[in-house]
Coordinates of C-alpha atoms in Angstrom, one line a residue:
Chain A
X154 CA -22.0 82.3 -10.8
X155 CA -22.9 86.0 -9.4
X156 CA -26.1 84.1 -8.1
X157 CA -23.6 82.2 -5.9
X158 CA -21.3 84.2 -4.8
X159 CA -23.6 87.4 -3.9
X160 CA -25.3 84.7 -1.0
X161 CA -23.2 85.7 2.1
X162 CA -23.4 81.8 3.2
X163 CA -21.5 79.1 1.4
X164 CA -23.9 76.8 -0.5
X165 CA -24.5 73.8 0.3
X166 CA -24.7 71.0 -2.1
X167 CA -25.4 67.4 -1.6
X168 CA -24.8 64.8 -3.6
X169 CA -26.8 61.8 -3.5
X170 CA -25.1 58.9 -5.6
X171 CA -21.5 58.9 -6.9
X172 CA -21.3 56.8 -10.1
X173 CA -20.3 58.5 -12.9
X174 CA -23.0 61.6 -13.6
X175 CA -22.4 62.4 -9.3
X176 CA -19.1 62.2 -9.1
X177 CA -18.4 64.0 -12.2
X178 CA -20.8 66.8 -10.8
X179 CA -18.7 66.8 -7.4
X180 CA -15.3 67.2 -9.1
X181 CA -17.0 70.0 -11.1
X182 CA -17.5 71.7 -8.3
X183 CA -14.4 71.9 -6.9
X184 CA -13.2 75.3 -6.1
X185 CA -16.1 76.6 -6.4
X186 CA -17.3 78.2 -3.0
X187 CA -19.6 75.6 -2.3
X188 CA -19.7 72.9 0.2
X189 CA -20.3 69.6 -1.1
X190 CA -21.8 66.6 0.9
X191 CA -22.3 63.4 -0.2
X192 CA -23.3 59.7 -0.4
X193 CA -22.6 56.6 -1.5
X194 CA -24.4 53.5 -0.7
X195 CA -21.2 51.7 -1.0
X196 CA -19.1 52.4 1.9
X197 CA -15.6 52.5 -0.3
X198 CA -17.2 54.9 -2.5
X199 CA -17.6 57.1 0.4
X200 CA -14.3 56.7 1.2
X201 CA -12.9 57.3 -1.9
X202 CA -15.0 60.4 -2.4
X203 CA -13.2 62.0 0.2
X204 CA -9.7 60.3 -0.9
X205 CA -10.4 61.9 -4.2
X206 CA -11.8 65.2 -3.2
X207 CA -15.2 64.4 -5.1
X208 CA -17.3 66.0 -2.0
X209 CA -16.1 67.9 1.0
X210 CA -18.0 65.5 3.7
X211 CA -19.9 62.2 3.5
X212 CA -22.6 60.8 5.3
X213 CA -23.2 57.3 6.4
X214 CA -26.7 57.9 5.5
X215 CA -28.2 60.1 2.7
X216 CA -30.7 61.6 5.5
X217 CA -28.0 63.1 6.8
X218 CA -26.4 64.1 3.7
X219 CA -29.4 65.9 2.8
X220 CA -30.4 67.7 5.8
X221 CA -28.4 71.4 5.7
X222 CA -28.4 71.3 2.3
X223 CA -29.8 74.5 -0.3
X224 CA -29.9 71.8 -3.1
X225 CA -30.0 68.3 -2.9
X226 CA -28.9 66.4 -6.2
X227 CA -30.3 62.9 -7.0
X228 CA -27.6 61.2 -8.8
X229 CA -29.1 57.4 -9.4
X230 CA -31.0 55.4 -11.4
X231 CA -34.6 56.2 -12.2
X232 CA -36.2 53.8 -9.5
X233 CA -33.7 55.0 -6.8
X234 CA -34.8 58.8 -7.6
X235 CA -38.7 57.8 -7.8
X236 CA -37.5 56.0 -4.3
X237 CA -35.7 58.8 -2.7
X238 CA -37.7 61.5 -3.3
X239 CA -40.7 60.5 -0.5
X240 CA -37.8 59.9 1.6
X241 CA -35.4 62.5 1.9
X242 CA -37.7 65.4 1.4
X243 CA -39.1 65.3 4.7
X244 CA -35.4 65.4 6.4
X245 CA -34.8 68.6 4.0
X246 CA -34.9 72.0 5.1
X247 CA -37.4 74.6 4.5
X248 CA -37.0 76.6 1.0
X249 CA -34.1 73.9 -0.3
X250 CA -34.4 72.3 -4.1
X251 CA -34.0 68.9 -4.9
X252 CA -32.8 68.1 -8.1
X253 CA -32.3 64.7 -10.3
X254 CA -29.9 63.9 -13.4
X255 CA -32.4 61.3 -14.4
X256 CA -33.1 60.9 -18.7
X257 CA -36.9 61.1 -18.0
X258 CA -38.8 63.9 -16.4
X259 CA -42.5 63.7 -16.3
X260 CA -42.7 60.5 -13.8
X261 CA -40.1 62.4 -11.3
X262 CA -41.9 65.7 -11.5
X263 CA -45.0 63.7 -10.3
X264 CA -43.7 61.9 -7.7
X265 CA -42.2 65.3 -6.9
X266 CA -45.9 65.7 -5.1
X267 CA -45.1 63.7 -2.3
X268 CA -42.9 66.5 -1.3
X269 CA -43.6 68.8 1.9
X270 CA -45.0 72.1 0.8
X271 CA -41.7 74.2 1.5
X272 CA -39.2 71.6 -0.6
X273 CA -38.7 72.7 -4.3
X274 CA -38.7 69.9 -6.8
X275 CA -36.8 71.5 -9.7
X276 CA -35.7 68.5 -12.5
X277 CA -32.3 68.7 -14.1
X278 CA -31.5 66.6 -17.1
X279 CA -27.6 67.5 -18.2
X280 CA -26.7 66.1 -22.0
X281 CA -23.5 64.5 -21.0
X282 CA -22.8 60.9 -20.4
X283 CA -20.6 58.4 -21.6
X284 CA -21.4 54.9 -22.6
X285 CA -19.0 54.0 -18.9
X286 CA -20.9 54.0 -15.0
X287 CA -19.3 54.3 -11.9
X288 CA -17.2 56.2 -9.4
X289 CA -15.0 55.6 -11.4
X290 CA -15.5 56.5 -14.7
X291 CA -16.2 60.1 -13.6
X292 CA -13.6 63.1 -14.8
X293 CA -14.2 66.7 -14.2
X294 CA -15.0 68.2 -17.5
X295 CA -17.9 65.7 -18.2
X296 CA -20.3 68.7 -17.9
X297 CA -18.4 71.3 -19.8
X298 CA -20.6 72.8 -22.4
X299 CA -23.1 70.4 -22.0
X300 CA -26.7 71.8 -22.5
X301 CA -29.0 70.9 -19.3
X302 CA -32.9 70.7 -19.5
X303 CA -34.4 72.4 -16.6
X304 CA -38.1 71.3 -15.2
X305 CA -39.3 73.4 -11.8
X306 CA -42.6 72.1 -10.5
X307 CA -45.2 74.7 -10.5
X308 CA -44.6 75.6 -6.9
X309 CA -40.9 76.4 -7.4
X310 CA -40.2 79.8 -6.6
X311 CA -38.3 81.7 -9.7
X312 CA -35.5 82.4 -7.0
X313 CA -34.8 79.3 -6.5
X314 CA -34.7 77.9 -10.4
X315 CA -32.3 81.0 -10.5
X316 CA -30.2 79.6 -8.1
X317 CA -30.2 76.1 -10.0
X318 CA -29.8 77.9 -13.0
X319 CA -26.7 79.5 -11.4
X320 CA -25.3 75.9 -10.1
X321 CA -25.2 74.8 -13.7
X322 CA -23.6 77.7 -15.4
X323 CA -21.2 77.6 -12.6
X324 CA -20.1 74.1 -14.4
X325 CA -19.9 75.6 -18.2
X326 CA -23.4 74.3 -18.7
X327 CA -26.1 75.5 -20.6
X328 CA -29.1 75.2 -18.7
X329 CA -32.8 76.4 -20.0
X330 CA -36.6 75.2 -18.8
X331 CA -38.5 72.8 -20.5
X332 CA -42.0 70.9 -20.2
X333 CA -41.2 67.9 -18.4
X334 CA -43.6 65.8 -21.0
X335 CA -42.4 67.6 -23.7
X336 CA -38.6 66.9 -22.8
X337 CA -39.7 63.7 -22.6
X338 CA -40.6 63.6 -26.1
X339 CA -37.3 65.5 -27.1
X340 CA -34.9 63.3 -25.5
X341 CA -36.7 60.1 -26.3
X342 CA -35.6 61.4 -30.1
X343 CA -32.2 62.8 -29.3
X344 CA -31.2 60.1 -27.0
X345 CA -33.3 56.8 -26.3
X346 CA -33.9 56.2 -29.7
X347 CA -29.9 56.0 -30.7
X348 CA -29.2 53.7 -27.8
X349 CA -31.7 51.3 -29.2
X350 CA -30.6 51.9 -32.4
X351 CA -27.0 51.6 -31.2
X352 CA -27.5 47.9 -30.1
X353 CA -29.4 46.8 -32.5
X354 CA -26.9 47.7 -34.6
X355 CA -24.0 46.0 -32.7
X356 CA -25.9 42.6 -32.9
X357 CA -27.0 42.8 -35.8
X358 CA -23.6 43.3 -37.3
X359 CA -21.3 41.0 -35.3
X360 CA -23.7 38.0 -34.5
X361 CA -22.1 35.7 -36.4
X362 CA -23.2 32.0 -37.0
X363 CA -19.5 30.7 -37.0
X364 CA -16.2 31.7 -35.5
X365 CA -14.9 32.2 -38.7
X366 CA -17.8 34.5 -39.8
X367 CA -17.2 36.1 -36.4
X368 CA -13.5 37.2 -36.7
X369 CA -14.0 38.9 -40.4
X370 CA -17.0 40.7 -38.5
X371 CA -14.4 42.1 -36.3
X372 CA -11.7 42.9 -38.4
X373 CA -14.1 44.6 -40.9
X374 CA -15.4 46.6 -38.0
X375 CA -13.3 50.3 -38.0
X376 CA -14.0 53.5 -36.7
X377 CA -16.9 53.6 -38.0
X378 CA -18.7 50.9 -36.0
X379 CA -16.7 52.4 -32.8
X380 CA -17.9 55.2 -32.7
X381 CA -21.7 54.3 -34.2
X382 CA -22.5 51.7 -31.7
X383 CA -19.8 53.5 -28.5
X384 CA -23.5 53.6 -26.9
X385 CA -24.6 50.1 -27.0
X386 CA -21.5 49.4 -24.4
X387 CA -24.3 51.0 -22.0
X388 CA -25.6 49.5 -18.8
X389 CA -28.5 47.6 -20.0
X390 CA -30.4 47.6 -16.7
X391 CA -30.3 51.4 -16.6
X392 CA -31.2 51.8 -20.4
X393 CA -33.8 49.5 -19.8
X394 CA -35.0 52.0 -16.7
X395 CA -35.1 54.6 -19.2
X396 CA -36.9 53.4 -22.5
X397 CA -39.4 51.5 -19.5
X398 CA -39.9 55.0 -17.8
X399 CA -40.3 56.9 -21.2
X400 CA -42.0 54.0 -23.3
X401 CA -44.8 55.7 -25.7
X402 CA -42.5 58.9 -26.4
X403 CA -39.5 56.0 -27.5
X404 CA -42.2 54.2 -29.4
X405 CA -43.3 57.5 -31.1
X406 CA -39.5 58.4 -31.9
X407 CA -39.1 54.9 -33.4
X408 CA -41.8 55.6 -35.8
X409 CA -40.6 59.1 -36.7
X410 CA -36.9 57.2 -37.3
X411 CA -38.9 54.4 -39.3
X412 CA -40.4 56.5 -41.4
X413 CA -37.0 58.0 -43.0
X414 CA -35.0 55.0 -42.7
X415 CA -38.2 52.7 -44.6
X416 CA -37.7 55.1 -47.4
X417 CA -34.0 55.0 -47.6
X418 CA -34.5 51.4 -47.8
X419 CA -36.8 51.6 -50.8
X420 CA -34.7 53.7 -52.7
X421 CA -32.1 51.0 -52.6
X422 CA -34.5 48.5 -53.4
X423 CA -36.2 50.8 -56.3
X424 CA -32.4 51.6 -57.6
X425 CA -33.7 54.9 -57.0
X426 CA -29.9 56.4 -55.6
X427 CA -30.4 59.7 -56.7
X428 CA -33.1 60.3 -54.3
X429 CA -30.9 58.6 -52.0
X430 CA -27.8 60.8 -53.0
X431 CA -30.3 63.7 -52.2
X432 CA -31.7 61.9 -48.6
X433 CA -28.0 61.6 -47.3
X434 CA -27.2 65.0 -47.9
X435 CA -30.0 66.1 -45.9
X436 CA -28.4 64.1 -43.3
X437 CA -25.1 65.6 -43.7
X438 CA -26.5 68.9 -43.8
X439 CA -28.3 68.6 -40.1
X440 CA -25.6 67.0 -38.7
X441 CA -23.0 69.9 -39.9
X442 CA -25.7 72.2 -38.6
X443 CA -25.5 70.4 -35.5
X444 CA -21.8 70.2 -34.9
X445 CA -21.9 74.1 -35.4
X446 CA -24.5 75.0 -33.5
X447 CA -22.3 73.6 -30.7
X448 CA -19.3 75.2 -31.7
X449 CA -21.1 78.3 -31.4
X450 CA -22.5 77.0 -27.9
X451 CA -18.9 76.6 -26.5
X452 CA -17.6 78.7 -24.1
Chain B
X119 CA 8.6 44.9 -43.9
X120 CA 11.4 42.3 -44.7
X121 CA 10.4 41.3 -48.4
X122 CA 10.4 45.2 -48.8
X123 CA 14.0 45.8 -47.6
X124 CA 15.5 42.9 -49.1
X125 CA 14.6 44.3 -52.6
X126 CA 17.7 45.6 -53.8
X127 CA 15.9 48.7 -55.9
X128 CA 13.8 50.8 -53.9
X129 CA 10.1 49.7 -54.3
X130 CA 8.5 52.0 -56.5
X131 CA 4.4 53.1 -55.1
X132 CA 2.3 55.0 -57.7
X133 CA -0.7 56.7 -55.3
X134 CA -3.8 57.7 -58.3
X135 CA -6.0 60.3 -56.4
X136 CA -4.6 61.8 -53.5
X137 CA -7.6 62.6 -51.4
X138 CA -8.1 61.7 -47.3
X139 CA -7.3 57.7 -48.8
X140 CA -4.6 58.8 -51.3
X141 CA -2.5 61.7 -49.4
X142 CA -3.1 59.5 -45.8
X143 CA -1.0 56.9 -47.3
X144 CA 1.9 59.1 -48.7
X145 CA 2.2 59.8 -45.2
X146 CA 2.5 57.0 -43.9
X147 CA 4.9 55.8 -46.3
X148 CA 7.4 58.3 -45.7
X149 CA 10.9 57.0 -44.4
X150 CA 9.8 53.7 -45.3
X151 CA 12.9 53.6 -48.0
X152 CA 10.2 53.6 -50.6
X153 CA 9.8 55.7 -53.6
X154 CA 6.6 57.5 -53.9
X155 CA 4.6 58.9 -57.0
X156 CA 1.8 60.4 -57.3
X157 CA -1.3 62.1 -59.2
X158 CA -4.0 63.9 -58.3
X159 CA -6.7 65.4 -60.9
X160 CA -6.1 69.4 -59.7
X161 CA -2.5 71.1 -60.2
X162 CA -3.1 72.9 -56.6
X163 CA -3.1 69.0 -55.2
X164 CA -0.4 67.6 -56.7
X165 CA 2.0 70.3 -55.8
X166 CA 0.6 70.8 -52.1
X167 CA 1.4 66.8 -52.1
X168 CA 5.2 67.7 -53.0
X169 CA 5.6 70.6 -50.6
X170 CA 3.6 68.2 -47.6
X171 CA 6.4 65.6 -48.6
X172 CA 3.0 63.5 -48.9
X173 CA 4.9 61.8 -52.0
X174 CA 8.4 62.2 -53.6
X175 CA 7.3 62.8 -57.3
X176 CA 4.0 64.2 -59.3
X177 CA 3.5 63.8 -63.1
X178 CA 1.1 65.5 -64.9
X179 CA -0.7 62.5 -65.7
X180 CA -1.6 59.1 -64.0
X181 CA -0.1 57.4 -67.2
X182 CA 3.2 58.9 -66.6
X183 CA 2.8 58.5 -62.8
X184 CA 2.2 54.5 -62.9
X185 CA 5.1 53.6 -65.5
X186 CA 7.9 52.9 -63.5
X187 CA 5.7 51.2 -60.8
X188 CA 6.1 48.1 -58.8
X189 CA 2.2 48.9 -57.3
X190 CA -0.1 51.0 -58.5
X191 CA -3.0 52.6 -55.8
X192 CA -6.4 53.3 -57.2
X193 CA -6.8 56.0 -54.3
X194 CA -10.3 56.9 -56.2
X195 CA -14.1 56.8 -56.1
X196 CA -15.4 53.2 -57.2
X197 CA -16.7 54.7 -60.9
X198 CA -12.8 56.0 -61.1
X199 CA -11.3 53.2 -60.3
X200 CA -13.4 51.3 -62.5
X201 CA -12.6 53.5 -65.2
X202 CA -9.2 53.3 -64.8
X203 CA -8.1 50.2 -64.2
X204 CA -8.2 49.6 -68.2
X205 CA -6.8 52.9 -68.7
X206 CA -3.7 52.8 -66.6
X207 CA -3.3 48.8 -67.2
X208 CA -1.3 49.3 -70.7
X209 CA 1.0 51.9 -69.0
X210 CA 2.6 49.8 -66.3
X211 CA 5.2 47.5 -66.3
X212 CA 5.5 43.4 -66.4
X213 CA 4.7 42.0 -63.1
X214 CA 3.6 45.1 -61.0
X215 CA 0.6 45.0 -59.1
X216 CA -2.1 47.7 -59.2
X217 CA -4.8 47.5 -56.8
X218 CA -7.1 49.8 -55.0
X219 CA -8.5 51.4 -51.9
X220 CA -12.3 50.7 -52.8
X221 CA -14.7 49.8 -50.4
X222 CA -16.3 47.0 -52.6
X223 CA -14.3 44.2 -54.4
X224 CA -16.3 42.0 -56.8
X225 CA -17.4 44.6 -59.6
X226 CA -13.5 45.9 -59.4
X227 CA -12.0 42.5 -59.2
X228 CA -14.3 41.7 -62.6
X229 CA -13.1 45.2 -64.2
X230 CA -9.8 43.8 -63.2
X231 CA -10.0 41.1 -66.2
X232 CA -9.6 43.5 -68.6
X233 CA -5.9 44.1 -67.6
X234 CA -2.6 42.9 -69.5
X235 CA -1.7 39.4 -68.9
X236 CA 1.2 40.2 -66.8
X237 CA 0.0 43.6 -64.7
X238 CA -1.8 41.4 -61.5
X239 CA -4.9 43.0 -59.4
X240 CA -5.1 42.5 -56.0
X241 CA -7.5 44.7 -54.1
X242 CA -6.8 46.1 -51.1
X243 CA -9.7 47.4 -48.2
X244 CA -8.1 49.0 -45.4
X245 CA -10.8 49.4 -42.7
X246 CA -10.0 53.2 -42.0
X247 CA -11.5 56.6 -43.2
X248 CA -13.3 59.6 -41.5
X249 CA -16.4 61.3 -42.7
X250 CA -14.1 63.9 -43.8
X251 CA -12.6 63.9 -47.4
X252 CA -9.9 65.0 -49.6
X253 CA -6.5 66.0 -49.7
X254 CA -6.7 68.3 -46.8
X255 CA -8.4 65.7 -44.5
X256 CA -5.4 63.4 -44.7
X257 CA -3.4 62.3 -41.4
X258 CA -0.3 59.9 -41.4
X259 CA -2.0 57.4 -38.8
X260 CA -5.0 57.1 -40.8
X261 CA -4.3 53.8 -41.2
X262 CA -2.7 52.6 -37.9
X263 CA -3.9 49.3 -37.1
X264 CA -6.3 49.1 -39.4
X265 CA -7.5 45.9 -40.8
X266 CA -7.2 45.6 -44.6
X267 CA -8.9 43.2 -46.5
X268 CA -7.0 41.8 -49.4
X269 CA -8.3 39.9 -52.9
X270 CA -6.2 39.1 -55.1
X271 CA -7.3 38.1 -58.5
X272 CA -6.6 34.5 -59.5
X273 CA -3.6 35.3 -61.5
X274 CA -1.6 37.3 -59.3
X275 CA 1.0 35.3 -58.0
X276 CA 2.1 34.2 -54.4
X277 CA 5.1 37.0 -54.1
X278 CA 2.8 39.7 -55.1
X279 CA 0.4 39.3 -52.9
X280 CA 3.0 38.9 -50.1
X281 CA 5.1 41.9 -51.6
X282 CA 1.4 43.9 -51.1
X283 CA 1.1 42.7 -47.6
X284 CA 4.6 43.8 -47.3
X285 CA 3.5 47.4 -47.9
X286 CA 0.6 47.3 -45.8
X287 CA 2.0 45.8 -42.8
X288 CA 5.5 48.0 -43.2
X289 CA 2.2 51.4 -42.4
X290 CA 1.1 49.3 -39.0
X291 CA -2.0 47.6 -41.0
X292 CA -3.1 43.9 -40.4
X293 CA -3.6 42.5 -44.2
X294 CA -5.6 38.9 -44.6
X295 CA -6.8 37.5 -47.8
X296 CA -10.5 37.3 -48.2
X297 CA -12.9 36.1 -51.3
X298 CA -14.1 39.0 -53.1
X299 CA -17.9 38.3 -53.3
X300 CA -17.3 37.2 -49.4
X301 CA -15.8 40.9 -48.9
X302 CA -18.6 42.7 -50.3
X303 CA -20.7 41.0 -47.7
X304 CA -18.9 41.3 -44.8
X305 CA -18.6 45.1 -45.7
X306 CA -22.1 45.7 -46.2
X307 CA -22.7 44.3 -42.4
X308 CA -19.4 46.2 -41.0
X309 CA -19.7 49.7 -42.6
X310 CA -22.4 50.6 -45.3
X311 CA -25.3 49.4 -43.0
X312 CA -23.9 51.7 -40.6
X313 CA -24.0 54.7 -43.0
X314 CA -27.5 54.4 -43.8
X315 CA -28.7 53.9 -40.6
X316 CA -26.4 57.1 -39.1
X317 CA -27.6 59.2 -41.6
X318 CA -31.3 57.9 -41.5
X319 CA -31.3 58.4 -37.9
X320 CA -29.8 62.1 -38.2
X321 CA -32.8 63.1 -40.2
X322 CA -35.0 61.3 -38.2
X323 CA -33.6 62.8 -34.9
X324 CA -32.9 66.4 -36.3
X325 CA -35.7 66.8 -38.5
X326 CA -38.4 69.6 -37.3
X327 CA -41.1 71.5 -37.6
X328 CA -40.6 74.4 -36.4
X329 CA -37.2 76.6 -35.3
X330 CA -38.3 76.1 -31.7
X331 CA -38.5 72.2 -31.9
X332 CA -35.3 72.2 -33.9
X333 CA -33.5 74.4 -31.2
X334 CA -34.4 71.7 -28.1
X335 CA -33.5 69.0 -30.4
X336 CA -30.3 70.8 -31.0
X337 CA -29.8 71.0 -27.3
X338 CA -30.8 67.3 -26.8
X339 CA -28.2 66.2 -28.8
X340 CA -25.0 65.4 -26.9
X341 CA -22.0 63.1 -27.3
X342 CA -24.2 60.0 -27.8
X343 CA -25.3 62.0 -31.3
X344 CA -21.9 63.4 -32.0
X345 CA -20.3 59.9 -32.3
X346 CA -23.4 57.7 -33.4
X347 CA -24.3 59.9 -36.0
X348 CA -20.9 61.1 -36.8
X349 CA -20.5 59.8 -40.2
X350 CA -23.8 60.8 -41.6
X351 CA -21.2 63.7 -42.4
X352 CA -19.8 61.4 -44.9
X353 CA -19.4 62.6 -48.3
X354 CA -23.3 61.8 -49.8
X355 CA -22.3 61.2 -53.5
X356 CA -19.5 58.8 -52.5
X357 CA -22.1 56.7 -50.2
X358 CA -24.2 56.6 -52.6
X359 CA -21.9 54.8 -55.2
X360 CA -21.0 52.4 -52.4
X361 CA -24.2 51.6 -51.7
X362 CA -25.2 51.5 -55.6
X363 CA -22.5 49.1 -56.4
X364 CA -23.1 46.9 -53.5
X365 CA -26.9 47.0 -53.6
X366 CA -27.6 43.6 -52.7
X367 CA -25.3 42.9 -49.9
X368 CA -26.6 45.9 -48.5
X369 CA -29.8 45.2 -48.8
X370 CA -29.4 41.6 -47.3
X371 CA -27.5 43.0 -44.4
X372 CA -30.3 45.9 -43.8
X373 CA -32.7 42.5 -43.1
X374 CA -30.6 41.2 -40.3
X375 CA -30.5 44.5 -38.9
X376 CA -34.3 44.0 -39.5
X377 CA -34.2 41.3 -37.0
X378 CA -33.2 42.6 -34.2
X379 CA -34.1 46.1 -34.6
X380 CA -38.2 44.6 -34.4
X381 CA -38.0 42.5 -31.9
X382 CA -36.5 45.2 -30.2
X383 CA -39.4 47.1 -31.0
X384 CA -41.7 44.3 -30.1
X385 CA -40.6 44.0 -26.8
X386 CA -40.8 47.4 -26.2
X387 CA -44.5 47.4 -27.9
X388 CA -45.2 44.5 -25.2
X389 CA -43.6 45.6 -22.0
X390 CA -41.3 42.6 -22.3
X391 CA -38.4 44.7 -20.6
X392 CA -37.0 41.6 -19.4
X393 CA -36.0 40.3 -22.3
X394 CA -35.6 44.5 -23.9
X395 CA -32.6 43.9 -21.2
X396 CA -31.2 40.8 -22.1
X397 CA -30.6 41.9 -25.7
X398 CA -29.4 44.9 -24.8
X399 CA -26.9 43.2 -22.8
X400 CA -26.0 41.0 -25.8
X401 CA -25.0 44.1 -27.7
X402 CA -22.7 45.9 -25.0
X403 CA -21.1 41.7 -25.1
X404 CA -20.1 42.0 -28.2
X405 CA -19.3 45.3 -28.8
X406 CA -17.0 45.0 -25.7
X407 CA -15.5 41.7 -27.2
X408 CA -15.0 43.7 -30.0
X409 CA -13.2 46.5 -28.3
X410 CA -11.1 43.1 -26.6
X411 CA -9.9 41.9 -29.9
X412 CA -8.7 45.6 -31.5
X413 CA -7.0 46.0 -28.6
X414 CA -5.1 42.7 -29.1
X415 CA -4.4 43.3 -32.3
X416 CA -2.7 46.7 -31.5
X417 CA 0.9 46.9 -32.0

């Protein structure tokens, strides 16, 4: 915040993309001191960005978006960002980031080389989502709290990671630096993994061989399986974007995951329940961890 | 709601154990013109129930809590409620019903032979819970349109069963009958499967080395953890006795999961992102379907 406010010129910001994670980042940002350009490649969108007060201006073409903008924010699908990046850096100004909100950083940070010299590639990944895409599934507070995975590319000035660092916190976010392979490897665990999981797990459970079958499936399904498998109402083509972009660190995580769920399985084949008794609490005791670890985190 | 009013005594409910299960259904009962009971192992329970107006009446034992009955609610752990089924049986009147809130039927529907010729079993499984538990846990709309499976023991006749569905419908609940062995199975697809798998994926996401790992992976966990893995917070010892007591089912239902979970794998091993997609997209079907049909059946 200081960051921001000490620069004697309004900030520019532009927004390239407006489903869900770029609109939600433009409504954050409101009130905020900061000028916010966007685009959409859906002309409606654009419109309805500035119906909506999502950004301050749009452009009919992202070039244009981009071109007096301090940070420039890639708010699209993995391809689209490996796409962009060649071509809006050279209609960028001198010293400006660009940023991305995409789930894998190491392919982005080395495209990032097609960069001119004197454009920053600085990575964002925020932890926020929901299982929804889209314009308009966005809301304001989608951000709030969220922890955000920052990775500069070697040439980035500190000053300017500062000033991305200040963007986030602006938001309620947590931001700290990371290795772009190692986040890779993180996130593949803490993410990736339970969206495969997640629709396994739906089909598995409610593939039914009859329509009889089929509707006890669904009536024994509760919270339970809401809330377990919320994630495999994903978009499929951008999960499949993702675990493509980030395969050998998902295949790693799905061995880690195997390993502990292969021996839950043969303690209920050995009747062996008190080791599972003991396995589940372990669970239990990493999740509670977890849930106060971010009550601790909230602001 | 009907069969219940037309009684000209008030309906008599006897709730055994008043933990999330227990209390959540006193609640729900209130100002539903029937007569609660109720027992609850510690003194400190069963007078918080009176001064929560979570029932109308507390007795100092279950025996004296089920004697003036019309139905009797196991609200227990399955070994409990295996227990006292024979213990409570002798204690209630001619032609009440008892039944229970467990999440398997068949070994409780055998247990239930042991009962006087004229007290009739018919379980009850309403699809609704938290990973939170006991007394304190509780909320009125626990149960709101939950599905609850019913199944009756061969003996019970027609006008209990419907006096039973009576009760659970008169809370907002959707009752149907279902085979017992049947039950179990459906369950093991619908709920326990998910349990192991939530709390086999917590460890396997949260698990780590060292502090440092374990802090990033704290950070990388967002929403998509909080819900998927939400009820790895279940209680471990009550899991545990589900999954003992309905050890094959589960097992069998862990295989299908098997299915698709490795060709999942598979296709990720192979590159086959194609078809990584289309299964992908055949979970987010059916989970929305899903999502379709409980919102259909809301009232």
């Amino acid at each position: 915040m200081t960051d921001l406010q000490l620069n004697s010129n309004q900030l520019r910001v532009s927004i390239i993309g407006l489903g869900l994670l770029g609109a939600s980042l433009g409504m954050a940002l409101r009130g905020k001191n900061i000028l916010r350009t966007g685009w959409a490649r859906r002309e409606e969108i654009r419109k309805a960005a500035i119906n909506y007060d999502v950004v301050d201006e749009v452009f009919d073409t992202p070039q244009e978006s981009v071109r007096n903008a301090d940070i420039v924010v890639l708010a699209m699908p993995i391809p689209q960002i490996l796409e962009y990046i060649p071509l809006l850096g050279d209609c960028m100004k001198k010293g400006s980031t660009i940023t991305d909100l995409g789930s894998i950083k190491e392919s982005i940070l080395k495209q990032s080389a097609t960069l001119p010299a004197e454009v920053f590639y600085i990575g964002s990944h925020p932890m926020a989502g929901t299982e929804k895409s889209g314009f308009y599934a966005a809301f304001p507070t989608l951000y709030e709290n969220a922890d955000v995975f920052i990775t500069p590319a070697q040439n980035a000035p500190q000053s300017s990671v500062d000033q991305l660092f200040s963007l986030w916190k602006c938001i309620g976010t947590h931001p700290s630096v990371i290795d772009a392979k190692h986040h890779d490897a993180i996130v593949a665990r803490t993410s990736h993994v339970l969206h495969v999981l997640a629709s396994a797990l739906t089909t598995g459970i409610l593939d039914a061989r009859d329509s009889d079958t089929e509707a006890e499936l669904f009536r024994g399904c509760a919270t339970g399986f809401r809330d377990t498998c919320r994630i495999a109402s994903s978009n499929p083509q951008m999960w499949r974007e993702i675990v493509e972009h980030n395969r050998e660190a998902v295949l790693d995580a799905l061995e880690e995951f195997d390993q502990i769920y292969n021996k839950f399985k043969q303690e209920i084949r050995d009747r062996d329940f008190d080791s599972f008794e003991k396995d589940f609490a372990r669970g239990k005791l990493l999740r509670d961890r977890w849930l106060e670890y971010k009550k601790n985190n909230s602001r």
